PDB file of C-alpha atoms in Angstrom:
ATOM      1  CA  UNK D  95      -7.272 -18.373  -7.421  1.00 86.00           C
ATOM      2  CA  UNK D  96      -8.258 -14.653  -7.260  1.00 91.00           C
ATOM      3  CA  UNK D  97      -5.973 -11.733  -6.413  1.00 91.00           C
ATOM      4  CA  UNK D  98      -6.543  -8.235  -5.159  1.00 92.00           C
ATOM      5  CA  UNK D  99      -4.179  -5.519  -6.236  1.00 92.00           C
ATOM      6  CA  UNK D 100      -4.329  -1.994  -4.791  1.00 92.00           C
ATOM      7  CA  UNK D 101      -2.773   1.263  -6.074  1.00 90.00           C
ATOM      8  CA  UNK D 102      -1.827   4.193  -3.999  1.00 88.00           C
ATOM      9  CA  UNK D 103      -3.158   7.728  -4.729  1.00 87.00           C
ATOM     10  CA  UNK D 104      -1.174   8.975  -7.770  1.00 78.00           C
ATOM     11  CA  UNK D 105      -1.226  12.553  -6.406  1.00 71.00           C
ATOM     12  CA  UNK D 106       0.992  11.812  -3.398  1.00 71.00           C
ATOM     13  CA  UNK D 107       4.749  12.674  -4.126  1.00 69.00           C
ATOM     14  CA  UNK D 108       5.989  10.307  -1.288  1.00 68.00           C
ATOM     15  CA  UNK D 109       4.869   7.277  -3.272  1.00 69.00           C
ATOM     16  CA  UNK D 110       6.832   8.017  -6.431  1.00 69.00           C
ATOM     17  CA  UNK D 111       9.131   5.115  -5.658  1.00 77.00           C
ATOM     18  CA  UNK D 112       6.281   2.685  -4.880  1.00 80.00           C
ATOM     19  CA  UNK D 113       5.002   0.193  -7.563  1.00 82.00           C
ATOM     20  CA  UNK D 114       1.894   1.472  -9.336  1.00 82.00           C
ATOM     21  CA  UNK D 115      -0.056  -1.455  -7.801  1.00 87.00           C
ATOM     22  CA  UNK D 116       0.780  -4.020  -5.239  1.00 90.00           C
ATOM     23  CA  UNK D 117      -0.607  -7.506  -4.523  1.00 93.00           C
ATOM     24  CA  UNK D 118      -2.568  -7.190  -1.259  1.00 94.00           C
ATOM     25  CA  UNK D 119      -4.558 -10.435  -0.908  1.00 94.00           C
ATOM     26  CA  UNK D 120      -5.272 -13.647  -2.723  1.00 93.00           C
ATOM     27  CA  UNK D 121      -8.085 -16.084  -2.229  1.00 94.00           C
ATOM     28  CA  UNK D 122      -8.763 -19.614  -3.530  1.00 92.00           C
ATOM     29  CA  UNK D 123     -12.230 -20.823  -4.456  1.00 90.00           C
ATOM     30  CA  UNK D 124     -13.334 -24.305  -3.428  1.00 91.00           C
ATOM     31  CA  UNK D 125     -13.645 -26.701  -6.422  1.00 91.00           C
ATOM     32  CA  UNK D 126     -16.691 -25.273  -8.309  1.00 88.00           C
ATOM     33  CA  UNK D 127     -19.008 -27.270 -10.546  1.00 91.00           C
ATOM     34  CA  UNK D 128     -20.021 -25.817 -13.954  1.00 92.00           C
ATOM     35  CA  UNK D 129     -22.451 -22.921 -13.323  1.00 91.00           C
ATOM     36  CA  UNK D 130     -21.787 -22.779  -9.577  1.00 90.00           C
ATOM     37  CA  UNK D 131     -20.701 -19.622  -7.938  1.00 91.00           C
ATOM     38  CA  UNK D 132     -18.954 -18.671  -4.666  1.00 91.00           C
ATOM     39  CA  UNK D 133     -18.784 -15.335  -2.986  1.00 91.00           C
ATOM     40  CA  UNK D 134     -15.271 -14.115  -2.036  1.00 90.00           C
ATOM     41  CA  UNK D 135     -14.598 -11.194   0.269  1.00 91.00           C
ATOM     42  CA  UNK D 136     -11.352  -9.383   0.240  1.00 92.00           C
ATOM     43  CA  UNK D 137     -10.641  -7.223   3.345  1.00 90.00           C
ATOM     44  CA  UNK D 138      -8.115  -4.351   3.484  1.00 90.00           C
ATOM     45  CA  UNK D 139      -6.769  -2.975   6.714  1.00 88.00           C
ATOM     46  CA  UNK D 140      -4.965   0.252   7.773  1.00 88.00           C
ATOM     47  CA  UNK D 141      -1.542  -1.212   6.965  1.00 90.00           C
ATOM     48  CA  UNK D 142      -2.636  -1.542   3.309  1.00 91.00           C
ATOM     49  CA  UNK D 143      -2.896   2.202   3.185  1.00 90.00           C
ATOM     50  CA  UNK D 144       0.591   2.884   4.545  1.00 89.00           C
ATOM     51  CA  UNK D 145       4.095   3.228   3.101  1.00 87.00           C
ATOM     52  CA  UNK D 146       7.454   2.735   4.783  1.00 85.00           C
ATOM     53  CA  UNK D 147       9.142   6.074   5.572  1.00 84.00           C
ATOM     54  CA  UNK D 148      12.847   5.420   5.919  1.00 86.00           C
ATOM     55  CA  UNK D 149      13.579   8.821   7.305  1.00 85.00           C
ATOM     56  CA  UNK D 150      11.225   8.182  10.225  1.00 86.00           C
ATOM     57  CA  UNK D 151      11.826   4.395  10.239  1.00 90.00           C
ATOM     58  CA  UNK D 152       8.094   3.787  10.547  1.00 90.00           C
ATOM     59  CA  UNK D 153       4.950   3.198   8.480  1.00 90.00           C
ATOM     60  CA  UNK D 154       3.134   6.389   7.380  1.00 87.00           C
ATOM     61  CA  UNK D 155      -0.512   6.613   6.366  1.00 87.00           C
ATOM     62  CA  UNK D 156      -1.202   7.748   2.841  1.00 87.00           C
ATOM     63  CA  UNK D 157      -4.458   9.621   2.252  1.00 87.00           C
ATOM     64  CA  UNK D 158      -6.408   9.924  -0.962  1.00 87.00           C
ATOM     65  CA  UNK D 159      -8.061   7.788  -3.611  1.00 88.00           C
ATOM     66  CA  UNK D 160      -6.834   4.167  -3.815  1.00 90.00           C
ATOM     67  CA  UNK D 161      -7.598   1.946  -6.784  1.00 91.00           C
ATOM     68  CA  UNK D 162      -8.237  -1.756  -6.478  1.00 93.00           C
ATOM     69  CA  UNK D 163      -8.477  -4.518  -9.086  1.00 93.00           C
ATOM     70  CA  UNK D 164      -9.475  -8.102  -8.785  1.00 93.00           C
ATOM     71  CA  UNK D 165      -8.689 -10.897 -11.187  1.00 92.00           C
ATOM     72  CA  UNK D 166      -6.802 -14.141 -11.779  1.00 90.00           C
ATOM     73  CA  UNK D 167      -3.512 -12.291 -12.265  1.00 88.00           C
ATOM     74  CA  UNK D 168      -2.089  -8.737 -12.368  1.00 85.00           C
ATOM     75  CA  UNK D 169      -2.451  -8.695 -16.111  1.00 85.00           C
ATOM     76  CA  UNK D 170      -6.005 -10.055 -16.090  1.00 86.00           C
ATOM     77  CA  UNK D 171      -7.931  -7.795 -13.625  1.00 89.00           C
ATOM     78  CA  UNK D 172     -11.666  -8.221 -14.322  1.00 89.00           C
ATOM     79  CA  UNK D 173     -13.236  -5.944 -11.719  1.00 91.00           C
ATOM     80  CA  UNK D 174     -11.855  -2.548 -10.687  1.00 91.00           C
ATOM     81  CA  UNK D 175     -12.909   0.085  -8.219  1.00 91.00           C
ATOM     82  CA  UNK D 176     -11.633   2.828  -5.980  1.00 90.00           C
ATOM     83  CA  UNK D 177     -12.051   4.051  -2.457  1.00 88.00           C
ATOM     84  CA  UNK D 178     -11.023   7.261  -0.653  1.00 87.00           C
ATOM     85  CA  UNK D 179      -9.619   7.243   2.868  1.00 84.00           C
ATOM     86  CA  UNK D 180      -9.476  11.021   3.381  1.00 79.00           C
ATOM     87  CA  UNK D 181     -10.007  12.019   7.028  1.00 69.00           C
ATOM     88  CA  UNK D 182     -13.370  13.711   6.249  1.00 55.00           C
ATOM     89  CA  UNK D 183     -14.716  10.832   4.152  1.00 60.00           C
ATOM     90  CA  UNK D 184     -17.078   8.363   5.793  1.00 58.00           C
ATOM     91  CA  UNK D 185     -15.618   4.850   6.055  1.00 63.00           C
ATOM     92  CA  UNK D 186     -17.021   2.360   3.521  1.00 65.00           C
ATOM     93  CA  UNK D 187     -17.380  -1.358   4.194  1.00 69.00           C
ATOM     94  CA  UNK D 188     -17.663  -2.230   0.552  1.00 74.00           C
ATOM     95  CA  UNK D 189     -16.082  -0.843  -2.599  1.00 78.00           C
ATOM     96  CA  UNK D 190     -18.312  -0.894  -5.668  1.00 76.00           C
ATOM     97  CA  UNK D 191     -16.649  -2.677  -8.468  1.00 80.00           C
ATOM     98  CA  UNK D 192     -17.191  -2.561 -12.296  1.00 79.00           C
ATOM     99  CA  UNK D 193     -15.485  -4.071 -15.325  1.00 79.00           C
ATOM    100  CA  UNK D 194     -12.005  -2.683 -15.601  1.00 78.00           C
ATOM    101  CA  UNK D 195     -11.076   0.188 -17.909  1.00 63.00           C
ATOM    102  CA  UNK D 196      -7.722   1.723 -18.396  1.00 47.00           C
ATOM    103  CA  UNK D 197      -7.626   3.311 -15.019  1.00 46.00           C
ATOM    104  CA  UNK D 198      -5.121   0.886 -13.542  1.00 43.00           C
ATOM    105  CA  UNK D 199      -3.034   1.118 -16.754  1.00 42.00           C
ATOM    106  CA  UNK D 200      -2.262  -2.547 -16.934  1.00 38.00           C
ATOM    107  CA  UNK D 201      -1.439  -3.552 -20.540  1.00 37.00           C
ATOM    108  CA  UNK D 202      -3.488  -6.717 -20.648  1.00 36.00           C
ATOM    109  CA  UNK D 203      -6.449  -5.843 -18.367  1.00 37.00           C
ATOM    110  CA  UNK D 204      -9.549  -7.783 -19.267  1.00 38.00           C
ATOM    111  CA  UNK D 205     -12.252  -5.255 -20.202  1.00 37.00           C
ATOM    112  CA  UNK D 206     -14.875  -7.677 -21.511  1.00 36.00           C
TER     113      UNK D 206
END
């Protein structure tokens, strides 16, 4: 099983009470034979870029740079990336991923 965690932009004061990253999706692979591969596609929607605003009693869009990490668990993220949803930024259908570094600040992130 693979998971996708996403982190809100760290510069937005409204998200101070939100967790640093949140589980957004998980996918299971079929039973793979040694050396076999399978492509997995994680899709995020607008709701994944919103937070609950109790004063307005509604979901509010958060703009800025979001981080994403993919791995077998939240402490073992192998691929990381980022996307920006600012209003002037062109929408992207794919987020480039690379081996994780300390950007998501998870203590046991796999960097090999």
